[in-house]
mmCIF file of C-alpha atoms in Angstrom:
data_model
loop_
_atom_site.group_PDB
_atom_site.id
_atom_site.type_symbol
_atom_site.label_atom_id
_atom_site.label_comp_id
_atom_site.label_asym_id
_atom_site.label_seq_id
_atom_site.Cartn_x
_atom_site.Cartn_y
_atom_site.Cartn_z
ATOM 1 C CA MET A 1 -0.595 22.110 30.967
ATOM 2 C CA THR A 2 -2.289 19.009 30.529
ATOM 3 C CA TRP A 3 -0.737 16.351 27.737
ATOM 4 C CA LEU A 4 -4.605 16.601 25.746
ATOM 5 C CA ASP A 5 -4.275 21.085 25.746
ATOM 6 C CA VAL A 6 -0.801 19.450 23.817
ATOM 7 C CA ILE A 7 -2.485 17.839 20.762
ATOM 8 C CA GLY A 8 -5.374 20.070 20.977
ATOM 9 C CA TRP A 9 -2.841 22.562 20.205
ATOM 10 C CA THR A 10 -0.500 20.984 17.887
ATOM 11 C CA GLY A 11 -3.942 19.827 15.510
ATOM 12 C CA SER A 12 -4.314 23.810 15.552
ATOM 13 C CA ALA A 13 -0.752 24.919 14.730
ATOM 14 C CA LEU A 14 -0.919 22.199 12.366
ATOM 15 C CA LEU A 15 -3.981 23.228 10.299
ATOM 16 C CA VAL A 16 -3.024 26.811 10.543
ATOM 17 C CA TRP A 17 0.446 25.446 9.117
ATOM 18 C CA SER A 18 -1.187 23.716 6.624
ATOM 19 C CA LEU A 19 -2.910 27.284 4.369
ATOM 20 C CA LEU A 20 0.530 28.926 4.780
ATOM 21 C CA GLN A 21 1.749 26.056 1.783
ATOM 22 C CA SER A 22 2.304 27.565 -1.718
ATOM 23 C CA ARG A 23 2.374 22.683 -2.508
ATOM 24 C CA LEU A 24 -0.850 22.408 -3.574
ATOM 25 C CA LEU A 25 0.055 17.994 -1.808
ATOM 26 C CA ARG A 26 2.088 19.601 0.606
ATOM 27 C CA LEU A 27 -0.754 21.009 1.794
ATOM 28 C CA ARG A 28 -3.309 18.729 1.808
ATOM 29 C CA ALA A 29 -1.457 16.532 3.594
ATOM 30 C CA LEU A 30 -0.294 18.603 6.490
ATOM 31 C CA ASN A 31 -4.320 19.732 6.808
ATOM 32 C CA LEU A 32 -5.429 15.833 6.705
ATOM 33 C CA VAL A 33 -3.090 15.038 9.533
ATOM 34 C CA GLY A 34 -4.101 17.875 11.606
ATOM 35 C CA CYS A 35 -7.239 16.791 10.707
ATOM 36 C CA LEU A 36 -6.216 13.160 12.693
ATOM 37 C CA VAL A 37 -5.424 15.288 14.858
ATOM 38 C CA LEU A 38 -8.086 17.308 16.068
ATOM 39 C CA ILE A 39 -10.737 13.868 15.843
ATOM 40 C CA GLY A 40 -8.740 12.426 18.104
ATOM 41 C CA PHE A 41 -8.622 15.779 20.678
ATOM 42 C CA ASN A 42 -12.385 16.265 20.634
ATOM 43 C CA LEU A 43 -13.718 12.307 20.357
ATOM 44 C CA ALA A 44 -11.591 12.607 24.560
ATOM 45 C CA LEU A 45 -13.454 15.857 25.157
ATOM 46 C CA GLU A 46 -16.741 14.137 23.866
ATOM 47 C CA VAL A 47 -16.934 17.953 21.624
ATOM 48 C CA TRP A 48 -19.170 15.656 18.639
ATOM 49 C CA PRO A 49 -20.052 18.553 15.737
ATOM 50 C CA MET A 50 -16.140 18.813 15.929
ATOM 51 C CA VAL A 51 -15.318 15.543 15.459
ATOM 52 C CA GLY A 52 -18.012 14.984 12.468
ATOM 53 C CA LEU A 53 -16.833 18.755 11.510
ATOM 54 C CA ASN A 54 -12.235 16.934 10.828
ATOM 55 C CA ALA A 55 -13.912 13.720 9.909
ATOM 56 C CA VAL A 56 -15.744 15.337 6.920
ATOM 57 C CA LEU A 57 -12.317 17.846 6.046
ATOM 58 C CA ALA A 58 -10.162 14.577 6.167
ATOM 59 C CA VAL A 59 -12.183 12.989 4.250
ATOM 60 C CA ILE A 60 -11.740 15.934 1.894
ATOM 61 C CA ASN A 61 -8.350 16.115 1.510
ATOM 62 C CA VAL A 62 -7.967 11.838 0.888
ATOM 63 C CA TRP A 63 -9.879 12.583 -1.993
ATOM 64 C CA TYR A 64 -7.365 15.260 -3.409
ATOM 65 C CA LEU A 65 -4.762 13.214 -1.885
ATOM 66 C CA ALA A 66 -5.881 10.241 -4.290
ATOM 67 C CA ARG A 67 -6.932 12.201 -6.168
ATOM 68 C CA MET A 68 -3.372 14.241 -6.948
ATOM 69 C CA MET A 69 -1.313 10.706 -6.455
ATOM 70 C CA MET A 70 -3.213 9.450 -9.521
ATOM 71 C CA SER A 71 -2.801 12.348 -12.356
ATOM 72 C CA ARG A 72 0.477 13.370 -10.751
ATOM 73 C CA HIS A 73 2.473 10.722 -14.135
ATOM 74 C CA ASP A 74 -0.487 11.118 -16.093
ATOM 75 C CA GLU A 75 -0.606 12.845 -19.340
ATOM 76 C CA ARG A 76 -3.794 13.031 -19.731
ATOM 77 C CA ALA A 77 -4.224 15.247 -17.237
ATOM 78 C CA TYR A 78 -1.218 18.120 -18.858
ATOM 79 C CA ARG A 79 -0.311 19.657 -21.749
ATOM 80 C CA VAL A 80 2.763 20.068 -23.573
ATOM 81 C CA ALA A 81 2.185 23.648 -25.803
ATOM 82 C CA GLU A 82 5.637 25.094 -27.513
ATOM 83 C CA VAL A 83 5.534 28.719 -27.678
ATOM 84 C CA ARG A 84 7.698 31.076 -29.494
ATOM 85 C CA SER A 85 11.243 31.934 -27.541
ATOM 86 C CA GLY A 86 9.814 35.851 -27.485
ATOM 87 C CA ASP A 87 5.501 35.190 -26.764
ATOM 88 C CA GLU A 88 4.401 37.454 -24.652
ATOM 89 C CA VAL A 89 2.290 35.062 -22.274
ATOM 90 C CA LEU A 90 5.992 32.390 -22.052
ATOM 91 C CA THR A 91 7.728 36.268 -21.402
ATOM 92 C CA HIS A 92 5.779 36.973 -18.701
ATOM 93 C CA VAL A 93 5.634 34.361 -17.129
ATOM 94 C CA LEU A 94 9.413 34.371 -16.662
ATOM 95 C CA GLN A 95 9.378 37.906 -15.361
ATOM 96 C CA GLN A 96 6.539 37.368 -12.567
ATOM 97 C CA HIS A 97 9.094 33.656 -11.442
ATOM 98 C CA HIS A 98 11.925 35.784 -11.503
ATOM 99 C CA ASP A 99 13.218 35.583 -7.925
ATOM 100 C CA ASP A 100 11.500 31.803 -7.752
ATOM 101 C CA ILE A 101 13.186 30.805 -10.661
ATOM 102 C CA ARG A 102 17.562 32.333 -10.730
ATOM 103 C CA SER A 103 16.677 30.638 -6.970
ATOM 104 C CA PHE A 104 16.728 26.928 -8.810
ATOM 105 C CA ASN A 105 18.573 27.699 -11.844
ATOM 106 C CA PRO A 106 21.240 30.857 -10.450
ATOM 107 C CA GLY A 107 23.020 30.812 -14.483
ATOM 108 C CA PHE A 108 19.485 31.327 -15.909
ATOM 109 C CA ARG A 109 19.317 34.144 -17.955
ATOM 110 C CA VAL A 110 16.439 35.891 -19.842
ATOM 111 C CA GLU A 111 19.018 37.618 -22.397
ATOM 112 C CA GLY A 112 20.131 36.282 -25.815
ATOM 113 C CA GLY A 113 16.948 33.124 -25.428
ATOM 114 C CA GLU A 114 15.782 34.085 -29.569
ATOM 115 C CA ASP A 115 17.025 30.926 -30.532
ATOM 116 C CA ARG A 116 16.285 28.474 -27.491
ATOM 117 C CA CYS A 117 13.149 26.336 -28.246
ATOM 118 C CA ALA A 118 10.392 26.747 -25.432
ATOM 119 C CA PHE A 119 7.937 24.648 -24.270
ATOM 120 C CA LEU A 120 4.916 25.592 -21.749
ATOM 121 C CA VAL A 121 3.866 23.164 -19.648
ATOM 122 C CA LEU A 122 -0.005 23.070 -18.461
ATOM 123 C CA ASN A 123 -3.124 21.374 -16.169
ATOM 124 C CA GLY A 124 -5.859 22.697 -17.071
ATOM 125 C CA ASP A 125 -5.515 26.389 -18.176
ATOM 126 C CA GLU A 126 -2.921 26.421 -15.524
ATOM 127 C CA ILE A 127 0.252 27.538 -17.027
ATOM 128 C CA VAL A 128 2.366 25.034 -14.349
ATOM 129 C CA GLY A 129 5.689 25.086 -15.941
ATOM 130 C CA VAL A 130 8.810 26.597 -18.348
ATOM 131 C CA VAL A 131 11.084 24.163 -20.421
ATOM 132 C CA LEU A 132 13.229 26.044 -22.661
ATOM 133 C CA PHE A 133 16.345 24.280 -25.078
ATOM 134 C CA ARG A 134 18.726 25.331 -27.836
ATOM 135 C CA VAL A 135 19.395 22.995 -29.593
ATOM 136 C CA ALA A 136 23.936 22.510 -30.325
ATOM 137 C CA GLY A 137 24.997 19.616 -32.989
ATOM 138 C CA ASP A 138 22.740 16.885 -31.594
ATOM 139 C CA ARG A 139 22.100 17.661 -28.608
ATOM 140 C CA ALA A 140 18.647 19.322 -27.127
ATOM 141 C CA GLN A 141 21.141 22.313 -23.960
ATOM 142 C CA VAL A 142 17.936 22.641 -22.129
ATOM 143 C CA GLU A 143 18.477 26.405 -20.966
ATOM 144 C CA LEU A 144 15.213 26.766 -18.746
ATOM 145 C CA ASP A 145 13.193 24.278 -16.591
ATOM 146 C CA TYR A 146 11.100 25.126 -14.589
ATOM 147 C CA VAL A 147 7.881 24.526 -11.796
ATOM 148 C CA THR A 148 5.952 26.806 -10.578
ATOM 149 C CA GLN A 149 6.102 26.457 -6.075
ATOM 150 C CA ARG A 150 1.476 25.235 -6.231
ATOM 151 C CA TYR A 151 3.336 21.834 -8.386
ATOM 152 C CA ARG A 152 6.513 21.687 -7.309
ATOM 153 C CA ASP A 153 6.138 18.230 -5.805
ATOM 154 C CA PHE A 154 4.493 16.696 -9.378
ATOM 155 C CA THR A 155 7.883 17.890 -11.237
ATOM 156 C CA PRO A 156 5.248 18.544 -14.932
ATOM 157 C CA GLY A 157 8.267 19.181 -16.178
ATOM 158 C CA GLU A 158 9.342 15.367 -17.294
ATOM 159 C CA PHE A 159 6.050 15.738 -19.968
ATOM 160 C CA VAL A 160 8.105 17.358 -21.974
ATOM 161 C CA TYR A 161 11.374 14.747 -21.791
ATOM 162 C CA ARG A 162 8.683 11.983 -22.366
ATOM 163 C CA ARG A 163 8.017 13.574 -25.958
ATOM 164 C CA SER A 164 10.889 12.462 -27.324
ATOM 165 C CA ASP A 165 9.376 13.787 -30.760
ATOM 166 C CA LEU A 166 10.315 17.380 -29.822
ATOM 167 C CA PHE A 167 13.682 16.966 -29.431
ATOM 168 C CA THR A 168 14.269 14.151 -31.891
ATOM 169 C CA LYS A 169 11.924 16.241 -34.959
ATOM 170 C CA ARG A 170 14.438 18.812 -34.919
ATOM 171 C CA GLY A 171 17.854 16.096 -34.243
ATOM 172 C CA CYS A 172 18.486 15.814 -31.310
ATOM 173 C CA ARG A 173 20.282 12.567 -29.536
ATOM 174 C CA THR A 174 21.558 13.483 -26.541
ATOM 175 C CA VAL A 175 19.522 15.859 -24.281
ATOM 176 C CA VAL A 176 21.126 17.775 -21.379
ATOM 177 C CA SER A 177 20.100 19.492 -17.837
ATOM 178 C CA PRO A 178 21.408 22.972 -17.123
ATOM 179 C CA PRO A 179 24.432 22.639 -14.744
ATOM 180 C CA GLY A 180 24.213 23.799 -11.502
ATOM 181 C CA MET A 181 20.557 22.913 -11.235
ATOM 182 C CA LEU A 182 18.961 22.591 -8.191
ATOM 183 C CA ALA A 183 16.718 20.434 -6.268
ATOM 184 C CA PRO A 184 17.532 17.803 -9.926
ATOM 185 C CA TYR A 185 15.100 15.476 -10.587
ATOM 186 C CA TYR A 186 16.248 14.127 -14.215
ATOM 187 C CA ASP A 187 17.425 10.837 -11.804
ATOM 188 C CA ARG A 188 13.805 9.529 -12.010
ATOM 189 C CA LEU A 189 13.825 9.674 -15.517
ATOM 190 C CA GLY A 190 16.424 7.551 -16.701
ATOM 191 C CA PHE A 191 19.149 10.362 -17.427
ATOM 192 C CA ARG A 192 22.272 9.649 -16.021
ATOM 193 C CA ARG A 193 24.470 11.808 -14.029
ATOM 194 C CA ASP A 194 27.699 13.934 -15.873
ATOM 195 C CA GLY A 195 29.823 16.010 -14.028
ATOM 196 C CA GLU A 196 27.008 18.540 -13.051
ATOM 197 C CA SER A 197 24.987 18.569 -15.539
ATOM 198 C CA TYR A 198 22.238 14.917 -15.811
ATOM 199 C CA VAL A 199 21.629 13.660 -20.577
ATOM 200 C CA LEU A 200 19.304 11.680 -21.780
ATOM 201 C CA ASP A 201 20.243 9.195 -24.103
ATOM 202 C CA LEU A 202 17.606 8.757 -26.909
ATOM 203 C CA GLY A 203 18.497 6.604 -28.652
#
């Protein structure tokens, strides 16, 4: 096997691997790298139709990646909708993603949530996140902050915390993240670390 064969197989493997990704950003990024590798491979062999195909695919990937990055923190791309804690759609989402939710929020329990405040984060007509919290005095204790796999690189839950009125109108002055949550992102949103949780002061 020559070094050129290795390059060709590497590019093909990257394309196949990209299609196995559930996260949209990762899928596009890996697909782009695979296309670029195959452009070089096919240029070396002078297989022009494949050069053209991979060049077009690379441009498409760049366009989608640019759109994703520009809308990543854009409030116009996401909507936060409050629902009842017993809402059937919310219950369906929690059941549908039960195992994935438990893998990031091992302490979360679906039961006993009658007095929870519940929010769905939407992108277009797709539910991409769920935030559940309970009010105790002037503190909002977040019990679940979940993002679906496709949107996990975008942390859409941040749009709930940007809207401080969701908490202040309930008399809350601080927001506390779920204790022991795996792969937290709160330090990027102005939260401070406090033991196993993160705390946001609403001022």
